[in-house]
Coordinates of C-alpha atoms in Angstrom, one line a residue:
Chain A
A935 CA -19.9 -3.7 9.7
Q936 CA -18.6 -1.7 7.5
K937 CA -20.0 1.4 6.3
I938 CA -17.9 1.9 3.4
T939 CA -15.9 -0.6 2.1
Q940 CA -12.9 -0.2 -0.7
T941 CA -10.8 -3.4 -1.3
Q942 CA -8.0 -2.0 -3.3
P943 CA -5.4 -0.6 -1.1
G944 CA -3.2 -0.2 -4.6
M945 CA -3.8 0.7 -7.9
F946 CA -1.3 1.0 -10.6
V947 CA -2.7 2.5 -14.4
Q948 CA -0.8 3.3 -17.8
E949 CA -0.7 6.7 -18.4
K950 CA -4.4 7.5 -20.8
E951 CA -5.2 4.3 -19.9
A952 CA -8.1 4.0 -17.6
V953 CA -9.3 2.7 -14.8
T954 CA -12.3 1.8 -12.1
L955 CA -12.0 2.4 -8.3
D956 CA -14.0 0.6 -6.2
C957 CA -16.2 0.9 -3.8
T958 CA -19.6 -0.4 -2.0
Y959 CA -21.8 0.7 0.7
D960 CA -24.0 -0.2 3.1
T961 CA -27.2 1.3 4.8
S962 CA -31.0 0.8 4.7
D963 CA -32.1 4.7 4.6
P964 CA -33.4 5.3 1.0
S965 CA -32.0 8.3 0.6
Y966 CA -28.3 8.8 1.1
G967 CA -25.5 10.4 -1.1
L968 CA -22.1 9.1 -2.1
F969 CA -18.7 10.6 -2.8
W970 CA -16.1 10.8 -4.5
Y971 CA -12.8 12.9 -3.3
K972 CA -9.0 13.0 -4.3
Q973 CA -6.8 13.6 -1.4
P974 CA -3.2 14.4 -3.6
S975 CA 0.6 14.2 -1.9
S976 CA 0.1 17.6 -0.4
G977 CA -3.0 16.6 2.2
E978 CA -6.4 18.8 0.9
M979 CA -9.8 16.6 0.1
I980 CA -11.2 17.4 -3.5
F981 CA -14.9 16.3 -4.3
L982 CA -14.7 15.3 -7.4
I983 CA -18.5 13.3 -7.4
Y984 CA -21.9 13.2 -6.3
Q985 CA -24.6 10.0 -6.9
G986 CA -27.9 10.9 -4.8
S987 CA -29.8 7.5 -3.9
Y988 CA -32.5 8.8 -6.5
D989 CA -30.6 9.9 -9.3
Q990 CA -32.0 7.7 -12.0
Q991 CA -28.0 8.1 -14.1
N992 CA -25.0 8.1 -13.4
A993 CA -22.9 10.9 -12.6
T994 CA -20.5 12.4 -14.8
E995 CA -18.5 14.8 -14.1
G996 CA -15.7 15.3 -16.4
R997 CA -12.9 11.8 -17.1
Y998 CA -14.7 10.8 -13.2
S999 CA -17.7 9.0 -14.0
L1000 CA -19.7 6.8 -11.3
N1001 CA -21.0 3.3 -12.3
F1002 CA -23.6 3.2 -9.6
Q1003 CA -25.8 -0.3 -9.0
K1004 CA -28.3 0.7 -6.2
A1005 CA -28.9 -3.7 -6.3
R1006 CA -25.2 -4.3 -5.5
K1007 CA -25.4 -1.0 -3.3
S1008 CA -21.6 -0.7 -5.2
A1009 CA -20.5 3.2 -6.6
N1010 CA -17.6 2.4 -8.4
L1011 CA -15.3 5.5 -9.7
V1012 CA -14.2 4.9 -13.3
I1013 CA -11.6 8.0 -14.4
S1014 CA -11.0 8.0 -18.1
A1015 CA -7.6 9.4 -20.2
S1016 CA -5.9 9.0 -16.8
Q1017 CA -3.0 11.5 -16.4
L1018 CA 0.5 11.8 -13.8
G1019 CA -1.7 14.3 -12.1
D1020 CA -4.4 11.9 -11.2
S1021 CA -2.1 9.8 -8.9
A1022 CA -3.5 10.5 -5.2
M1023 CA -5.6 8.5 -2.4
Y1024 CA -9.3 8.8 -3.3
F1025 CA -11.7 7.9 -0.8
C1026 CA -15.4 6.5 -1.5
A1027 CA -17.7 7.9 1.4
M1028 CA -21.6 7.6 2.2
R1029 CA -24.1 10.8 3.4
E1030 CA -26.8 9.2 5.5
P1031 CA -29.5 11.7 7.3
T1032 CA -30.2 11.5 10.2
L1033 CA -33.0 13.3 13.0
T1034 CA -31.3 16.6 12.4
G1035 CA -28.7 16.7 10.5
N1036 CA -26.4 13.9 8.2
Q1037 CA -23.6 11.0 10.0
F1038 CA -20.7 10.9 7.2
Y1039 CA -18.9 7.9 6.9
F1040 CA -15.5 7.6 4.5
G1041 CA -14.0 4.0 2.8
T1042 CA -9.5 3.6 3.9
G1043 CA -9.4 4.6 0.6
T1044 CA -7.2 4.0 -2.5
S1045 CA -3.3 4.8 -3.8
L1046 CA -4.4 5.6 -8.0
T1047 CA -0.6 5.7 -9.0
V1048 CA 0.0 6.7 -12.9
I1049 CA 2.5 4.9 -14.5
P1050 CA 3.8 7.6 -17.0
Chain B
D847 CA -8.9 26.8 -3.2
S848 CA -11.8 25.1 -1.4
G849 CA -12.8 29.0 0.0
V850 CA -12.7 26.9 3.8
T851 CA -9.7 28.6 5.6
Q852 CA -8.3 26.3 9.0
T853 CA -6.1 28.1 11.2
P854 CA -3.3 26.9 11.9
K855 CA -2.1 24.7 9.7
H856 CA 0.6 22.8 12.2
L857 CA 0.2 22.6 16.0
I858 CA 3.1 21.1 18.0
T859 CA 1.8 20.2 21.2
A860 CA 2.2 18.5 24.7
T861 CA -0.1 16.0 26.9
G862 CA -2.8 17.0 29.2
Q863 CA -2.1 20.5 27.6
R864 CA -5.4 22.5 25.3
V865 CA -5.2 23.3 21.4
T866 CA -8.2 25.7 19.7
L867 CA -8.6 24.5 15.8
R868 CA -10.4 27.7 13.6
C869 CA -12.6 27.4 10.7
S870 CA -14.4 29.6 8.4
P871 CA -16.7 28.0 5.4
R872 CA -16.9 28.8 2.8
S873 CA -18.5 32.6 1.8
G874 CA -22.9 31.1 2.3
D875 CA -22.4 27.7 3.4
L876 CA -24.1 27.1 6.7
S877 CA -23.5 23.9 7.7
V878 CA -19.0 23.0 9.2
Y879 CA -17.9 19.5 9.8
W880 CA -15.1 18.2 11.7
Y881 CA -12.7 14.7 10.7
Q882 CA -9.9 13.4 12.3
Q883 CA -8.2 11.9 9.8
S884 CA -5.2 9.5 11.5
L885 CA -2.6 6.3 9.8
D886 CA -4.6 3.9 12.2
Q887 CA -8.7 4.9 11.9
G888 CA -8.3 7.0 8.7
L889 CA -11.2 9.2 8.2
Q890 CA -13.3 9.8 11.1
F891 CA -16.6 12.6 10.4
L892 CA -15.9 14.1 14.2
I893 CA -19.4 16.8 14.3
Q894 CA -21.5 18.6 12.4
Y895 CA -22.9 22.1 12.9
Y896 CA -25.6 24.4 10.5
N897 CA -26.3 28.0 11.7
G898 CA -25.3 27.5 15.0
E899 CA -26.7 24.7 16.1
E900 CA -25.6 20.7 16.4
R901 CA -26.6 18.7 13.7
A902 CA -24.8 15.1 13.9
K903 CA -22.5 14.3 15.6
G904 CA -19.6 10.5 15.4
N905 CA -16.8 9.7 16.3
I906 CA -16.0 12.8 19.0
L907 CA -14.4 12.0 22.5
E908 CA -15.4 13.4 25.4
R909 CA -12.2 15.7 25.2
F910 CA -13.2 17.6 22.2
S911 CA -15.9 19.9 22.1
A912 CA -17.0 22.7 19.0
Q913 CA -19.1 25.3 18.5
Q914 CA -20.2 27.2 15.5
F915 CA -20.1 30.8 15.8
P916 CA -23.2 33.4 15.1
D917 CA -20.9 34.7 11.7
L918 CA -20.2 31.2 11.5
H919 CA -16.6 30.2 12.1
S920 CA -16.9 27.2 13.5
E921 CA -13.5 26.3 16.4
L922 CA -12.4 22.8 17.3
N923 CA -11.0 22.3 20.6
L924 CA -9.4 19.5 22.0
S925 CA -8.0 19.2 25.1
S926 CA -5.9 17.0 28.0
L927 CA -4.6 16.1 24.8
E928 CA -2.7 12.5 24.2
L929 CA -0.3 11.5 22.0
G930 CA -3.1 9.7 19.8
D931 CA -5.0 12.7 19.0
S932 CA -2.2 13.5 16.9
A933 CA -4.0 13.6 13.3
L934 CA -5.3 15.8 10.6
Y935 CA -7.8 17.6 11.4
F936 CA -10.1 19.2 8.4
C937 CA -13.5 21.1 8.3
A938 CA -15.6 21.4 5.4
S939 CA -18.2 22.6 5.2
S940 CA -21.1 22.7 2.9
V941 CA -24.5 24.6 1.8
G942 CA -26.7 22.9 4.0
G943 CA -30.1 22.0 3.9
L944 CA -30.0 20.2 0.9
A945 CA -29.9 16.6 0.6
K946 CA -26.8 17.0 -2.0
N947 CA -25.2 18.8 0.9
I948 CA -21.7 18.5 -1.3
Q949 CA -18.9 19.3 1.4
Y950 CA -15.8 21.2 0.2
F951 CA -12.4 20.7 2.9
G952 CA -10.1 22.9 4.1
A953 CA -6.4 22.3 4.0
G954 CA -6.6 20.9 7.4
T955 CA -4.5 21.4 11.2
R956 CA -1.6 18.8 11.0
L957 CA -1.4 18.1 15.6
S958 CA 1.6 16.9 16.3
V959 CA 1.2 16.3 20.1
L960 CA 4.7 15.2 21.8

């Protein structure tokens, strides 16, 4: 089974509107972390937001918020008030602990296009 | 700028050759991670080092090896290169030792094997 699933290969949103990017994950470990990264066309990976498995509240970072539904194993990214600069690939990722370190798994990404 | 430095930015080489990719982590970060991003495989975790020791291994081929030096910089060695090794290779670093472990990525090295 895939560890991270992003079912939306491409999304479009009107400038200034909100958009939700979907992410589901699969783990049996009680201690894990969930991340979202943005990859613009220039190629760099930019950290956006983090949610720990024990965090009670949904994470927020400026215009980004993470809708964490633990029972459903989903960690959707919500971008409010979209801007043209938000056009990029967005990757959901999960950290799972190992005996000595951490394994990281990334989804296949969602390409977001913001329309003026 | 994430603070993670990767060199070189681009590398063009031939099949069968060996290359070394270099990564300097952010100041204060003890953990270094290597990833391969290709069109068909997506972003694949290769290996993690923490303060000089290997801590986790992902989908790293036997032809690939890595190490982290006492000054905490890391090198990824790719040998007997094949066409399919052409990809964007990322290094990331984190403070390590904490549950949060947010990784900050370098700009990547784009490897083209001809």
